[in-house]
Short mmCIF file of C-alpha atoms in Angstrom, two decimals:
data_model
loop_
_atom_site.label_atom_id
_atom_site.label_comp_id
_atom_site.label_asym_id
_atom_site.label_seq_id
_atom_site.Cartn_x
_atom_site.Cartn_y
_atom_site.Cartn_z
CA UNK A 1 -82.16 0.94 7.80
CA UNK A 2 -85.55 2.85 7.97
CA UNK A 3 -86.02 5.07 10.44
CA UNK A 4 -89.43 3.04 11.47
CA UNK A 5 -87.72 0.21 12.78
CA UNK A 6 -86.63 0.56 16.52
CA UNK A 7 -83.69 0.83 17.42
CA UNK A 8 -82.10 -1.67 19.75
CA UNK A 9 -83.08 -0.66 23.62
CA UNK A 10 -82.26 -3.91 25.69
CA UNK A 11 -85.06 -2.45 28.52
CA UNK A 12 -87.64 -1.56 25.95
CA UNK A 13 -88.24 -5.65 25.56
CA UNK A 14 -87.23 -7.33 28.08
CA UNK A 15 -90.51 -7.61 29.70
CA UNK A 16 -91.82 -9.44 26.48
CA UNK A 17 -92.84 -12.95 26.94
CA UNK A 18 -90.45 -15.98 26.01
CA UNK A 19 -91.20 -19.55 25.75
CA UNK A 20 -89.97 -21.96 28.34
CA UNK A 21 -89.70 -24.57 26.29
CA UNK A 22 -88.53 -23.22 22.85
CA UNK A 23 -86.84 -20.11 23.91
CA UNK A 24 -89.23 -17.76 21.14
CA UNK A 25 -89.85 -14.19 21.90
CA UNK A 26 -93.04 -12.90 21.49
CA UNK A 27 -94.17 -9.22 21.26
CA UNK A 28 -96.42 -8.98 24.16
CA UNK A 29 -95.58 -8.72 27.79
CA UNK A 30 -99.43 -9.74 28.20
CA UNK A 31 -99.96 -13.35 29.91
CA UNK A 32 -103.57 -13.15 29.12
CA UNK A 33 -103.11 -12.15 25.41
CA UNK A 34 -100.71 -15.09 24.88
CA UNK A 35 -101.65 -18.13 26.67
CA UNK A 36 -99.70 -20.65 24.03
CA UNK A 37 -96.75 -21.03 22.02
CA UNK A 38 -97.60 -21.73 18.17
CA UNK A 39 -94.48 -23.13 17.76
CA UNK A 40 -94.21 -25.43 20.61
CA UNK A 41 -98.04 -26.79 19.60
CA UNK A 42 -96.38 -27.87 16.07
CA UNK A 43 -95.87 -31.68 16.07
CA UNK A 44 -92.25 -30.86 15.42
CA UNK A 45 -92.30 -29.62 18.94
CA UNK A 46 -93.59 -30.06 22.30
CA UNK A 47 -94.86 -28.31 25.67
CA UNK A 48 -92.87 -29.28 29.01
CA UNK A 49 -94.72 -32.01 30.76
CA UNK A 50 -95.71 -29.20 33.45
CA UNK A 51 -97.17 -27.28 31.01
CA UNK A 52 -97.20 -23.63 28.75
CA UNK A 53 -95.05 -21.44 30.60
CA UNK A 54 -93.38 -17.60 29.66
CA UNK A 55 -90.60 -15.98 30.80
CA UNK A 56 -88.92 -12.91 29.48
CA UNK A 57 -85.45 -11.46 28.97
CA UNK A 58 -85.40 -9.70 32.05
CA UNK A 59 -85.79 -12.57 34.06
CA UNK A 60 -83.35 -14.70 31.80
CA UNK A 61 -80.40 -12.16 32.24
CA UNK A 62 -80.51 -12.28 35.75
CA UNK A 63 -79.46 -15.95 36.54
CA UNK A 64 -77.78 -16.86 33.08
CA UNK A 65 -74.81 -15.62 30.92
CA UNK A 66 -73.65 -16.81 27.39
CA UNK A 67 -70.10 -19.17 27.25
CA UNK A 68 -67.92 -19.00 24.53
CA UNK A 69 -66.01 -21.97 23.21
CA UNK A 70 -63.54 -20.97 20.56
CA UNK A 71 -62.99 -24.50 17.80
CA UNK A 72 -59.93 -26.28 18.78
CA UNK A 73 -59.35 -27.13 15.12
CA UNK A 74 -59.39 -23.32 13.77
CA UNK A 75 -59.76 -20.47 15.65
CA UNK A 76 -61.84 -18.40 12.87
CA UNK A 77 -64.87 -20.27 14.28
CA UNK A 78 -66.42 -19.43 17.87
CA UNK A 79 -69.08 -21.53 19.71
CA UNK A 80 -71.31 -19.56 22.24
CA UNK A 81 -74.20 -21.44 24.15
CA UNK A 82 -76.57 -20.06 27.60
CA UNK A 83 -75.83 -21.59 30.77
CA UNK A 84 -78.29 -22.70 32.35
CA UNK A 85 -79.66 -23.99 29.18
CA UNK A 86 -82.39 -21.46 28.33
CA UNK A 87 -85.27 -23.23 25.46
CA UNK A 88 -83.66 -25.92 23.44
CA UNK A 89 -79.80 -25.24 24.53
CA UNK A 90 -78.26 -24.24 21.00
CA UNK A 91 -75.48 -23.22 20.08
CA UNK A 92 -74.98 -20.18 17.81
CA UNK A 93 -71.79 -20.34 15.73
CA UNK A 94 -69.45 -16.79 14.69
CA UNK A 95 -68.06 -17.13 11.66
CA UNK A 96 -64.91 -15.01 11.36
CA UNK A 97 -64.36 -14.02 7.26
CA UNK A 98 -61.60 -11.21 6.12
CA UNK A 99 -64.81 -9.36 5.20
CA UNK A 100 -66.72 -9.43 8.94
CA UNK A 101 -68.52 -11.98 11.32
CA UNK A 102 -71.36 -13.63 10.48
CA UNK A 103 -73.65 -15.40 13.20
CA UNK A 104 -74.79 -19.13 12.49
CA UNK A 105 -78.28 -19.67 14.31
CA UNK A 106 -78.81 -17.48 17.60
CA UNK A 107 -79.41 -17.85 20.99
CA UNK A 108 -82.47 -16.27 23.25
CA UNK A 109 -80.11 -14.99 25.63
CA UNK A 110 -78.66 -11.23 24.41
CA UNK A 111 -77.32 -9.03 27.11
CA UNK A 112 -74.68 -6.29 26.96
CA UNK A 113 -72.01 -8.34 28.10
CA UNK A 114 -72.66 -10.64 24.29
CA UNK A 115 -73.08 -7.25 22.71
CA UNK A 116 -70.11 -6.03 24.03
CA UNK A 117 -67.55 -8.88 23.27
CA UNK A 118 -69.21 -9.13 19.68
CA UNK A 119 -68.81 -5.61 18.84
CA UNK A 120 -64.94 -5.85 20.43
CA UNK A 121 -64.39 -8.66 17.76
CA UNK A 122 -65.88 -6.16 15.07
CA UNK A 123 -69.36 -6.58 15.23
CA UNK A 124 -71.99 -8.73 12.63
CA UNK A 125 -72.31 -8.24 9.31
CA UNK A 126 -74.78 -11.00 9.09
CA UNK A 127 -77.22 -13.89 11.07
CA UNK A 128 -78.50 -16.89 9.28
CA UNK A 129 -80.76 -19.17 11.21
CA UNK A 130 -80.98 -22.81 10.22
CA UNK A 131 -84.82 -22.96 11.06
CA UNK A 132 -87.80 -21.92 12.95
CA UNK A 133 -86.87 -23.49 16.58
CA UNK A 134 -83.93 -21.21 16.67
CA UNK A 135 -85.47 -17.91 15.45
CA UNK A 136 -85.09 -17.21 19.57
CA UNK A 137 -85.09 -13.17 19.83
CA UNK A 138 -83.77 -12.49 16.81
CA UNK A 139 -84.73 -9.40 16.08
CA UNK A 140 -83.42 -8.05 18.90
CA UNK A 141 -79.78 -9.63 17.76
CA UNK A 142 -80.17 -7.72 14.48
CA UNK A 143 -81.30 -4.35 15.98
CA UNK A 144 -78.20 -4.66 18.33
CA UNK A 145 -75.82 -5.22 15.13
CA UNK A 146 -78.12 -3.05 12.51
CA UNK A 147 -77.25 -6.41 10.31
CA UNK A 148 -79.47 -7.94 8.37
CA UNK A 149 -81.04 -11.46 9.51
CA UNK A 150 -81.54 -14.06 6.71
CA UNK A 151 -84.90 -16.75 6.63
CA UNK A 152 -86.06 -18.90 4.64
CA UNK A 153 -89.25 -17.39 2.69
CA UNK A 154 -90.75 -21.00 2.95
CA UNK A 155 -91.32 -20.54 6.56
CA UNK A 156 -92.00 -17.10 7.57
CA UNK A 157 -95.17 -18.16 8.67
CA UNK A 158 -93.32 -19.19 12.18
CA UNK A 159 -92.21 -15.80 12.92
CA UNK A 160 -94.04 -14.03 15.56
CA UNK A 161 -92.15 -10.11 14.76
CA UNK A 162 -91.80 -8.28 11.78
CA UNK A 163 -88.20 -6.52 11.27
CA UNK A 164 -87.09 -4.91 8.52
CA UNK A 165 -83.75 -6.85 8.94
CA UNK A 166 -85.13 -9.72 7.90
CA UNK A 167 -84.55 -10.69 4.86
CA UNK A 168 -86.30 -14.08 3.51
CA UNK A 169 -84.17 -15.92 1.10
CA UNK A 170 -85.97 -17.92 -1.89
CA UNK A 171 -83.40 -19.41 -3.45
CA UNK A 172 -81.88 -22.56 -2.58
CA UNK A 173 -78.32 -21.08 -2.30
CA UNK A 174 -77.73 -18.04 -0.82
CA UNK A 175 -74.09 -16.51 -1.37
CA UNK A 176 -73.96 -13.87 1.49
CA UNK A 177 -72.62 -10.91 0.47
CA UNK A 178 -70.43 -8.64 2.93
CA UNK A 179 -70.20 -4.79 1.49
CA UNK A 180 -71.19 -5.83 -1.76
CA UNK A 181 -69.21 -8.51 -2.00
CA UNK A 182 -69.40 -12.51 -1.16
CA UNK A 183 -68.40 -13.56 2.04
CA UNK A 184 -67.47 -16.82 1.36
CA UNK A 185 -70.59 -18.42 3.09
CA UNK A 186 -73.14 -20.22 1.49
CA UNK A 187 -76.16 -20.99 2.93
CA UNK A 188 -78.02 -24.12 1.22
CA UNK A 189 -81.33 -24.83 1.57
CA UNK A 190 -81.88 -28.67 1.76
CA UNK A 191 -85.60 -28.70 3.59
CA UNK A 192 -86.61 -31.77 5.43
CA UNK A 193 -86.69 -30.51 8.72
CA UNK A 194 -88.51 -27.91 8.03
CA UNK A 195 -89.47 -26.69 4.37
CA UNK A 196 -86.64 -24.30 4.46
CA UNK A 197 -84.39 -25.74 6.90
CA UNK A 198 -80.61 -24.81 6.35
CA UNK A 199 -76.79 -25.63 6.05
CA UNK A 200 -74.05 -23.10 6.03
CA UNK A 201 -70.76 -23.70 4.25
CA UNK A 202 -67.59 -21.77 5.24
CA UNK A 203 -64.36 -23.24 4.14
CA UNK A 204 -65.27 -26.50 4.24
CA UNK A 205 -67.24 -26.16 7.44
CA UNK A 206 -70.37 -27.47 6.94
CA UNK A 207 -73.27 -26.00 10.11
CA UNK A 208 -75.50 -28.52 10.17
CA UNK A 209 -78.08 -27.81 13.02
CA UNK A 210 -80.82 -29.87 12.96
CA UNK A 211 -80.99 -30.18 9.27
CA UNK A 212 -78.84 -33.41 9.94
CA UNK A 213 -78.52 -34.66 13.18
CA UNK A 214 -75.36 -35.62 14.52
CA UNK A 215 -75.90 -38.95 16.38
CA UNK A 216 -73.57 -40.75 18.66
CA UNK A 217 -72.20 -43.33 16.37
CA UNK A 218 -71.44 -40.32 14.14
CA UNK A 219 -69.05 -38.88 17.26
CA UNK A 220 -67.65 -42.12 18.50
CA UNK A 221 -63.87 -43.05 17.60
CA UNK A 222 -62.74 -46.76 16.53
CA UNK A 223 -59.21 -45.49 15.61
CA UNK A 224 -58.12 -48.09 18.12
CA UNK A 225 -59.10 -51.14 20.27
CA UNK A 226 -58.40 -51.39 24.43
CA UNK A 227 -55.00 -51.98 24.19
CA UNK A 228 -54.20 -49.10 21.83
CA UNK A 229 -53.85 -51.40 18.59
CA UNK A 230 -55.64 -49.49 15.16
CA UNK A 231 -58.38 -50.75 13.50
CA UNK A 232 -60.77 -49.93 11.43
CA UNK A 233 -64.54 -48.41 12.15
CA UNK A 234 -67.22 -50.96 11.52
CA UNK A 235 -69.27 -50.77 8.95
CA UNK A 236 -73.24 -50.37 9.07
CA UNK A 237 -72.48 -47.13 11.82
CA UNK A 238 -75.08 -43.99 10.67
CA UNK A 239 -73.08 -40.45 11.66
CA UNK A 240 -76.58 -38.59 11.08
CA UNK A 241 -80.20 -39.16 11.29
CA UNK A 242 -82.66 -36.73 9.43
CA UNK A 243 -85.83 -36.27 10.98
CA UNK A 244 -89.20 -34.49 10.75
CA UNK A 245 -89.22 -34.10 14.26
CA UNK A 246 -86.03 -34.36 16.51
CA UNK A 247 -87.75 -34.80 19.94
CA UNK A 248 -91.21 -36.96 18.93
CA UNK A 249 -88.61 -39.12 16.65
CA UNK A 250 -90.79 -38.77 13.25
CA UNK A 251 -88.10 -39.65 10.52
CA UNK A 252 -88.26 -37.99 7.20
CA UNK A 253 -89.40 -40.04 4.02
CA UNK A 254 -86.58 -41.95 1.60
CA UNK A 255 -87.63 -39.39 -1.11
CA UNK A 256 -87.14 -36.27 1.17
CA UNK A 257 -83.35 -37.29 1.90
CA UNK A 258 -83.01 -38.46 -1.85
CA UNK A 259 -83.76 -34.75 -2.66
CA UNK A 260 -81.89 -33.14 0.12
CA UNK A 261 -78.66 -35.33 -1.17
CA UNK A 262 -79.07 -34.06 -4.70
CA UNK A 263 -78.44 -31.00 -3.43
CA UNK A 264 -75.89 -31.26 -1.17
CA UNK A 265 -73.58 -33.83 -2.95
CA UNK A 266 -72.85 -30.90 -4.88
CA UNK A 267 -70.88 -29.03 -2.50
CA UNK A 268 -67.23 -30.31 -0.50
CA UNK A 269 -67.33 -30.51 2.88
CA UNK A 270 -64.60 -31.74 5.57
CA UNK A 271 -66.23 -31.29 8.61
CA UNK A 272 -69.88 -30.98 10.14
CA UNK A 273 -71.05 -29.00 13.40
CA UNK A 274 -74.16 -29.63 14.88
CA UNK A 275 -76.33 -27.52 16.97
CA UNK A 276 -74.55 -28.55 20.21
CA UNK A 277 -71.51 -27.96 21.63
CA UNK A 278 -69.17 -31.24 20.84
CA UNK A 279 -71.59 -32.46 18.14
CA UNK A 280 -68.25 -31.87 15.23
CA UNK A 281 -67.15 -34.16 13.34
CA UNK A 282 -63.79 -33.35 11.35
CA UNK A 283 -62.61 -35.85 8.82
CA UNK A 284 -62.05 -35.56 4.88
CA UNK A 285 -64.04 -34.39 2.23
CA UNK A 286 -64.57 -38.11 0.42
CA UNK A 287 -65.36 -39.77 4.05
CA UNK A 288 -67.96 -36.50 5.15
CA UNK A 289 -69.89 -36.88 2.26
CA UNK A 290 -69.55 -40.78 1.95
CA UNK A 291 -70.99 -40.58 5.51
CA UNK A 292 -73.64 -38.51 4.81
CA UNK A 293 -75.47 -40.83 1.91
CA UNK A 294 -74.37 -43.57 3.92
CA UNK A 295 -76.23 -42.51 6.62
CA UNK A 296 -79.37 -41.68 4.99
CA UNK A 297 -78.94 -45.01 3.26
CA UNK A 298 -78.96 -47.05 6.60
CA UNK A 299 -82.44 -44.44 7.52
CA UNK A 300 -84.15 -45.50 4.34
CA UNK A 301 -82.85 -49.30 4.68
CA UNK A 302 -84.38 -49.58 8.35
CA UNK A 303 -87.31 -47.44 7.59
CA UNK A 304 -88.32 -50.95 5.37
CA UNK A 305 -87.70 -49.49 1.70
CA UNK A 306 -85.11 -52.06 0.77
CA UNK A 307 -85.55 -51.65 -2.92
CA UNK A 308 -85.73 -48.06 -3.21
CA UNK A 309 -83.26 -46.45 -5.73
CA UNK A 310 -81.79 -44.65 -4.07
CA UNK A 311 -79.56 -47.45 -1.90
CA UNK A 312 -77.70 -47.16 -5.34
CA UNK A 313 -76.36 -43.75 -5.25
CA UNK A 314 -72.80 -43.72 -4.46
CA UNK A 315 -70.52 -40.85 -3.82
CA UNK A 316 -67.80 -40.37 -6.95
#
């Protein structure tokens, strides 16, 4: 890395300002030079009902630590989420790969006790963030872990720092590559969300963050009635939504998820994690994807485009 960018000092920013609501750092410590969140003013997003309001990593680490939740299905995958909930309440995601850890999304919240455990596990060779609500401090993360920090180029324009270890992917795959060599994990660019909005894909893991969006039918189990009988899920139950905005419940248009399926039906996938903790979903490849287009079939159905083509598309 060049010597011009700083190196990590955990005091040197922690009087910079933070968004309440979305958890963003900005690179001012200066309440009269930054009086509003871009992000947060984005339709996608929204202020608290009591208003703009900063806080700052100083403040953060002194009432709230980050919890890690190892997967009870595979223990190469690590859950770690702030209590109490700081911005949105993510989840970030380590990856373990033979080649070194890679960080799925990120989290406001980095303190030396984080930095610590992470670097006991080996350290990061790499952070992808699904999209702009959870860029959080991330350039702090990647100054911590001199790692690079992967974006999509289509929406830089919602950073507020400037890193040289970011690197701003235009392509719509992304094969990350670990000492010159890949990884294993793929990160997919299917849009919708936002323009550039990601997936990951490690071992048949698909990280889904808000580029689908795990719903409760998606979670719930039919496996068997009251009395402990089986039986069969009903049809008609959506496992995902895909929305514009999450929290002002704009859907995205039919053609937007007939696009971000012809992408995606591409790849195998036998399980989906969302951005919160319990928000998995662990089942086979044929059903995951089957419940993907059936999902954004019921969306379009609803939505009143009962004719469009794409209510056709099945998966092979």
């Amino acid at each position: 890395m060049a010597s011009s960018e700083p190196a990590y000092d955990p005091k040197r920013t922690e009087s910079w300002l933070i968004c309440t609501a979305c958890g963003t750092q900005f690179p001012t410590a200066n309440r009269l030079e930054l009086k509003t969140c871009f992000i947060c003013d984005d339709p996608r997003q929204f202020t608290l009902p009591t208003g703009q309001a900063f806080t700052n990593l100083r403040d953060i680490r002194a009432v709230a630590k980050n919890v890690w939740t190892p997967f009870e299905s595979d223990d190469r995958f690590a859950s770690i989420h702030t209590e109490p909930k700081i911005g949105i309440g993510q989840r970030a995601i380590l990856i373990n790969t033979p080649d070194g850890n890679v960080l799925w999304d990120c989290l406001t919240l980095i303190d030396d006790d984080t930095v610590n455990k992470i670097k006991d596990l080996g350290g990061l060779k790499a952070i992808v963030i699904s999209h702009p609500h959870y860029y959080s401090t991330h350039v702090e993360w990647a100054r911590a872990f001199n790692c690079p920090v992967y974006l999509a180029a289509e929406d830089k324009q919602w950073t507020t720092q400037s890193s040289l270890h970011q690197v701003f992917v235009e392509d719509i795959e992304l094969d990350l590559q670990i000492d010159g060599k890949s990884s294993g994990v793929k990160a997919i660019k299917l849009g919708g969300h936002f323009p550039g909005s990601f997936v990951a894909l490690y071992k048949e893991h698909l990280f889904i963050a808000d580029t689908l969006v795990t719903t409760p039918s998606g979670l719930g189990s039919w496996d068997t009635d009251a009395i402990g009988a089986a039986r069969v899920r009903p049809a008609g139950l959506n496992s995902y939504s895909f929305m514009w905005s999450i929290p002002n419940m704009i859907p995205l248009a039919p053609d937007e998820l007939q696009r971000m399926w012809s992408i995606l039906k591409k790849y195998d996938f036998s399980s989906t994690h969302g951005a919160f903790l319990k928000m998995d979903i662990l089942k086979t490849v044929p059903e995951m994807k089957r419940r993907v287009l059936e999902s954004m079939q019921i969306q379009i159905k609803y939505m009143g485009y009962g004719n469009h083509a794409f209510l056709k598309e099945t998966v092979p």
